[in-house]
Amino acid sequence: MSQTVEQTLIAPRYLAGGGDPGWVTVPLHRAAGWSYGHDPLMPRVILTSPDQLTQLRIASDPDDPWWTIRHARNADKPAWTATFDARTPVEIIAAFTDALTDPSGPADTGADPYAPLREAKWDTPRHLYGLASPDGITCVEHLGTAGRDLWTVETAVIENPAIWHAYFTGSTPAHLITAFTWSLAEKTPVARDPNNIPGFARDRMSVSTRRVPAADIATALERRVSTLTARHTAPPAAAVTRHVPPPRRTR
């Protein structure tokens, strides 16, 4: 019998905590060819896309977002920026970066970031113009006022008024924000190490444990990298022409 280890499943996923940044950075480097140029003596990670237009920066600054993705202006396409706080689950960030690096490109230029939320029964509370999760913990709002165009995501409860935020400038491609909101609203729990269960909002989350083969956890990232690498090596005729939900994390 193979050796098994305990794994914790947390729902809703937006309360699962940050997780392992490698779930995002390793596929960007190994599957999508992003280069790294950070100083190993500095507590930060910098990855740059092959075309040099997009950069991911992870910096452990307690006063600023840990994750920043910037895309430079290109021809007639404006620059854009996306930021995520440290406690943003990596599975949700990965949905954004997986869509960003998808060689097939966006399936629908008219993507609506609110659509996955409405499908998941998110609704508009009195104090917002956007949509809130059924439990009221996470809110997504598009601030399209004059001189300011911004998508905001906030996860908060009374005892922890700001668990995490994410921000997308209005020029961020809609299909990337939609990939993010799709994962945000996904009801499938995410897995965490039993020793790394978040201490915040414990009474608002569902926590369960299971035993899984140790080999499954050890190879989860490799399987993810292989899946994403295949997107770049598939012949043109086999290119995906519609949005495919990002691979789910098994660890």
Tab-separated table of C-alpha atoms in Angstrom:
chain	number	residue	atom	x	y	z
A	1	MET	CA	0.000	0.000	0.000
A	2	SER	CA	1.359	3.412	-0.920
A	3	GLN	CA	2.157	5.881	1.804
A	4	THR	CA	-0.566	8.435	2.444
A	5	VAL	CA	-0.519	11.853	4.032
A	6	GLU	CA	-3.208	14.107	5.443
A	7	GLN	CA	-4.527	16.932	3.315
A	8	THR	CA	-6.927	19.698	4.315
A	9	LEU	CA	-9.673	20.990	2.027
A	10	ILE	CA	-10.918	24.545	2.580
A	11	ALA	CA	-14.061	26.201	1.280
A	12	PRO	CA	-14.864	28.824	0.248
A	13	ARG	CA	-11.609	28.945	-1.614
A	14	TYR	CA	-11.169	32.693	-1.144
A	15	LEU	CA	-10.527	32.043	2.567
A	16	ALA	CA	-7.860	29.378	2.003
A	17	GLY	CA	-4.896	31.740	2.356
A	18	GLY	CA	-2.109	32.374	-0.107
A	19	GLY	CA	-0.639	28.912	-0.643
A	20	ASP	CA	2.586	28.105	-2.508
A	21	PRO	CA	3.650	30.873	-4.959
A	22	GLY	CA	5.390	28.198	-7.034
A	23	TRP	CA	1.969	27.134	-8.262
A	24	VAL	CA	2.093	30.316	-10.358
A	25	THR	CA	5.787	31.058	-10.865
A	26	VAL	CA	7.070	27.605	-11.820
A	27	PRO	CA	4.664	27.151	-14.778
A	28	LEU	CA	5.319	30.701	-15.948
A	29	HIS	CA	9.020	29.903	-16.172
A	30	ARG	CA	8.999	26.286	-17.289
A	31	ALA	CA	5.829	26.103	-19.398
A	32	ALA	CA	5.484	29.657	-20.739
A	33	GLY	CA	9.165	30.569	-20.993
A	34	TRP	CA	9.185	33.560	-18.646
A	35	SER	CA	12.714	34.497	-17.593
A	36	TYR	CA	13.784	35.388	-14.087
A	37	GLY	CA	16.179	38.158	-13.263
A	38	HIS	CA	15.791	38.698	-9.546
A	39	ASP	CA	18.626	39.019	-7.082
A	40	PRO	CA	18.828	35.845	-4.961
A	41	LEU	CA	19.877	37.995	-2.006
A	42	MET	CA	16.679	40.068	-2.168
A	43	PRO	CA	13.298	38.857	-0.832
A	44	ARG	CA	11.523	39.261	-4.147
A	45	VAL	CA	10.827	37.421	-7.396
A	46	ILE	CA	10.770	39.009	-10.848
A	47	LEU	CA	9.643	37.132	-13.961
A	48	THR	CA	9.412	38.596	-17.462
A	49	SER	CA	7.462	37.282	-20.446
A	50	PRO	CA	9.353	36.208	-23.598
A	51	ASP	CA	8.165	39.324	-25.474
A	52	GLN	CA	9.403	41.540	-22.605
A	53	LEU	CA	5.979	43.206	-22.356
A	54	THR	CA	4.738	41.656	-19.127
A	55	GLN	CA	6.430	41.414	-15.758
A	56	LEU	CA	5.422	39.637	-12.566
A	57	ARG	CA	6.915	40.941	-9.339
A	58	ILE	CA	6.454	39.314	-5.935
A	59	ALA	CA	7.741	41.385	-3.034
A	60	SER	CA	7.084	40.678	0.637
A	61	ASP	CA	6.115	44.226	1.538
A	62	PRO	CA	3.576	44.376	4.395
A	63	ASP	CA	2.253	47.742	3.199
A	64	ASP	CA	1.834	46.975	-0.506
A	65	PRO	CA	0.429	44.141	-2.645
A	66	TRP	CA	2.767	41.150	-2.745
A	67	TRP	CA	1.895	40.286	-6.348
A	68	THR	CA	2.081	42.853	-9.159
A	69	ILE	CA	1.649	42.051	-12.854
A	70	ARG	CA	2.357	44.899	-15.274
A	71	HIS	CA	1.862	44.832	-19.018
A	72	ALA	CA	3.492	47.566	-21.083
A	73	ARG	CA	1.722	49.553	-23.745
A	74	ASN	CA	1.961	47.783	-27.101
A	75	ALA	CA	0.950	49.335	-30.430
A	76	ASP	CA	-2.687	50.353	-29.963
A	77	LYS	CA	-3.151	48.350	-26.758
A	78	PRO	CA	-2.903	50.291	-23.483
A	79	ALA	CA	-0.777	49.320	-20.513
A	80	TRP	CA	-2.454	47.580	-17.604
A	81	THR	CA	-1.702	46.441	-14.052
A	82	ALA	CA	-3.089	43.715	-11.776
A	83	THR	CA	-2.203	43.411	-8.083
A	84	PHE	CA	-2.960	40.775	-5.458
A	85	ASP	CA	-2.393	40.789	-1.705
A	86	ALA	CA	-0.394	38.051	0.019
A	87	ARG	CA	-3.459	36.106	1.177
A	88	THR	CA	-4.981	35.865	-2.300
A	89	PRO	CA	-5.101	32.101	-2.978
A	90	VAL	CA	-2.551	31.111	-5.589
A	91	GLU	CA	-5.143	28.951	-7.352
A	92	ILE	CA	-7.158	32.084	-8.152
A	93	ILE	CA	-4.095	34.047	-9.271
A	94	ALA	CA	-3.097	31.063	-11.413
A	95	ALA	CA	-6.404	31.268	-13.280
A	96	PHE	CA	-5.389	34.791	-14.319
A	97	THR	CA	-1.832	33.879	-15.350
A	98	ASP	CA	-2.960	30.705	-17.122
A	99	ALA	CA	-5.334	32.794	-19.252
A	100	LEU	CA	-2.608	35.390	-19.786
A	101	THR	CA	-0.172	32.807	-21.190
A	102	ASP	CA	-2.714	30.778	-23.175
A	103	PRO	CA	-1.262	30.665	-26.720
A	104	SER	CA	-4.726	30.284	-28.222
A	105	GLY	CA	-5.614	33.766	-27.018
A	106	PRO	CA	-8.991	34.970	-25.728
A	107	ALA	CA	-12.016	33.022	-26.879
A	108	ASP	CA	-14.436	35.912	-26.466
A	109	THR	CA	-13.378	39.543	-26.754
A	110	GLY	CA	-16.690	40.487	-25.157
A	111	ALA	CA	-15.971	38.616	-21.922
A	112	ASP	CA	-17.922	39.821	-18.887
A	113	PRO	CA	-16.100	39.398	-15.536
A	114	TYR	CA	-19.425	39.459	-13.741
A	115	ALA	CA	-20.812	36.488	-15.716
A	116	PRO	CA	-19.177	33.683	-13.652
A	117	LEU	CA	-20.322	35.408	-10.463
A	118	ARG	CA	-23.930	35.698	-11.588
A	119	GLU	CA	-23.861	32.037	-12.607
A	120	ALA	CA	-22.688	31.203	-9.068
A	121	LYS	CA	-25.609	33.214	-7.610
A	122	TRP	CA	-23.591	36.198	-6.443
A	123	ASP	CA	-25.836	39.213	-5.904
A	124	THR	CA	-25.694	42.993	-5.474
A	125	PRO	CA	-25.879	44.184	-1.846
A	126	ARG	CA	-27.232	47.604	-0.966
A	127	HIS	CA	-23.877	49.321	-0.466
A	128	LEU	CA	-22.274	48.097	-3.712
A	129	TYR	CA	-22.683	48.502	-7.420
A	130	GLY	CA	-20.914	45.190	-8.014
A	131	LEU	CA	-21.575	41.640	-6.865
A	132	ALA	CA	-21.007	39.892	-3.530
A	133	SER	CA	-20.641	36.212	-2.711
A	134	PRO	CA	-23.667	34.533	-1.120
A	135	ASP	CA	-21.940	34.670	2.284
A	136	GLY	CA	-21.150	38.361	1.836
A	137	ILE	CA	-17.425	37.836	2.423
A	138	THR	CA	-16.068	38.662	-1.046
A	139	CYS	CA	-17.158	41.564	-3.234
A	140	VAL	CA	-16.270	42.419	-6.829
A	141	GLU	CA	-16.917	45.921	-8.086
A	142	HIS	CA	-16.201	47.813	-11.295
A	143	LEU	CA	-15.572	51.478	-10.618
A	144	GLY	CA	-16.105	53.081	-13.977
A	145	THR	CA	-16.415	56.702	-12.914
A	146	ALA	CA	-14.933	59.560	-14.915
A	147	GLY	CA	-11.154	59.601	-14.658
A	148	ARG	CA	-11.078	56.266	-12.852
A	149	ASP	CA	-11.637	52.825	-14.291
A	150	LEU	CA	-10.811	50.032	-11.869
A	151	TRP	CA	-11.938	46.536	-10.955
A	152	THR	CA	-11.665	45.794	-7.224
A	153	VAL	CA	-11.990	42.528	-5.322
A	154	GLU	CA	-12.182	42.520	-1.533
A	155	THR	CA	-12.386	39.607	0.878
A	156	ALA	CA	-13.238	40.743	4.389
A	157	VAL	CA	-15.190	39.810	7.516
A	158	ILE	CA	-16.010	41.950	10.525
A	159	GLU	CA	-13.157	40.651	12.653
A	160	ASN	CA	-10.686	40.831	9.723
A	161	PRO	CA	-11.786	43.876	7.716
A	162	ALA	CA	-9.199	43.337	4.984
A	163	ILE	CA	-8.143	39.728	4.466
A	164	TRP	CA	-7.068	40.403	0.882
A	165	HIS	CA	-7.627	42.714	-2.056
A	166	ALA	CA	-7.051	42.447	-5.780
A	167	TYR	CA	-7.110	45.324	-8.243
A	168	PHE	CA	-7.237	45.439	-12.042
A	169	THR	CA	-6.861	48.669	-13.976
A	170	GLY	CA	-9.679	49.210	-16.411
A	171	SER	CA	-7.484	48.457	-19.409
A	172	THR	CA	-6.781	44.922	-18.138
A	173	PRO	CA	-8.181	42.533	-20.784
A	174	ALA	CA	-11.671	41.456	-19.746
A	175	HIS	CA	-11.027	37.777	-20.471
A	176	LEU	CA	-8.199	37.760	-17.886
A	177	ILE	CA	-10.398	39.283	-15.181
A	178	THR	CA	-13.128	36.818	-16.156
A	179	ALA	CA	-10.720	33.903	-15.665
A	180	PHE	CA	-9.990	35.301	-12.210
A	181	THR	CA	-13.672	35.675	-11.272
A	182	TRP	CA	-14.419	32.195	-12.620
A	183	SER	CA	-11.896	30.706	-10.198
A	184	LEU	CA	-13.008	33.057	-7.424
A	185	ALA	CA	-16.584	31.762	-7.666
A	186	GLU	CA	-15.593	28.099	-8.148
A	187	LYS	CA	-17.129	26.029	-5.352
A	188	THR	CA	-14.512	23.279	-5.373
A	189	PRO	CA	-12.430	23.502	-2.163
A	190	VAL	CA	-8.691	24.044	-2.413
A	191	ALA	CA	-6.135	21.880	-0.654
A	192	ARG	CA	-3.720	23.049	1.988
A	193	ASP	CA	-1.185	21.493	4.330
A	194	PRO	CA	-2.942	20.752	7.645
A	195	ASN	CA	-0.223	22.796	9.360
A	196	ASN	CA	-0.971	25.864	7.234
A	197	ILE	CA	-4.674	26.422	7.782
A	198	PRO	CA	-5.356	30.179	7.965
A	199	GLY	CA	-6.071	31.497	11.430
A	200	PHE	CA	-8.433	34.209	10.216
A	201	ALA	CA	-12.184	33.703	9.663
A	202	ARG	CA	-12.045	30.090	10.846
A	203	ASP	CA	-15.716	30.221	11.793
A	204	ARG	CA	-16.620	31.243	8.245
A	205	MET	CA	-14.919	28.401	6.401
A	206	SER	CA	-15.521	24.709	5.925
A	207	VAL	CA	-12.471	22.612	6.790
A	208	SER	CA	-12.233	18.885	6.130
A	209	THR	CA	-9.365	16.430	5.969
A	210	ARG	CA	-8.605	13.417	3.848
A	211	ARG	CA	-5.709	11.067	3.294
A	212	VAL	CA	-4.160	11.000	-0.162
A	213	PRO	CA	-1.171	9.198	-1.662
A	214	ALA	CA	2.005	11.119	-0.892
A	215	ALA	CA	3.071	10.671	-4.510
A	216	ASP	CA	0.007	12.614	-5.702
A	217	ILE	CA	1.051	15.655	-3.691
A	218	ALA	CA	4.701	15.329	-4.652
A	219	THR	CA	3.896	15.302	-8.379
A	220	ALA	CA	1.004	17.784	-8.459
A	221	LEU	CA	3.104	20.713	-9.631
A	222	GLU	CA	4.878	18.602	-12.264
A	223	ARG	CA	1.530	17.503	-13.659
A	224	ARG	CA	0.383	21.103	-13.807
A	225	VAL	CA	3.554	22.167	-15.625
A	226	SER	CA	3.151	19.300	-18.115
A	227	THR	CA	-0.457	20.256	-18.826
A	228	LEU	CA	0.403	23.900	-19.451
A	229	THR	CA	3.501	23.037	-21.489
A	230	ALA	CA	1.323	20.957	-23.807
A	231	ARG	CA	-0.602	24.105	-24.736
A	232	HIS	CA	2.569	25.568	-26.238
A	233	THR	CA	3.670	22.426	-28.055
A	234	ALA	CA	0.345	21.397	-29.589
A	235	PRO	CA	0.077	21.820	-33.400
A	236	PRO	CA	-1.926	24.882	-34.529
A	237	ALA	CA	-4.865	22.749	-35.648
A	238	ALA	CA	-5.257	21.477	-32.102
A	239	ALA	CA	-5.163	24.910	-30.506
A	240	VAL	CA	-7.931	25.544	-27.997
A	241	THR	CA	-10.461	28.055	-29.290
A	242	ARG	CA	-12.518	28.518	-26.184
A	243	HIS	CA	-11.781	29.361	-22.570
A	244	VAL	CA	-10.853	26.264	-20.612
A	245	PRO	CA	-10.936	26.403	-16.800
A	246	PRO	CA	-7.392	26.263	-15.364
A	247	PRO	CA	-6.109	22.945	-14.015
A	248	ARG	CA	-7.228	22.422	-10.450
A	249	ARG	CA	-4.670	22.091	-7.737
A	250	THR	CA	-4.467	18.699	-6.092
A	251	ARG	CA	-2.205	19.791	-3.325
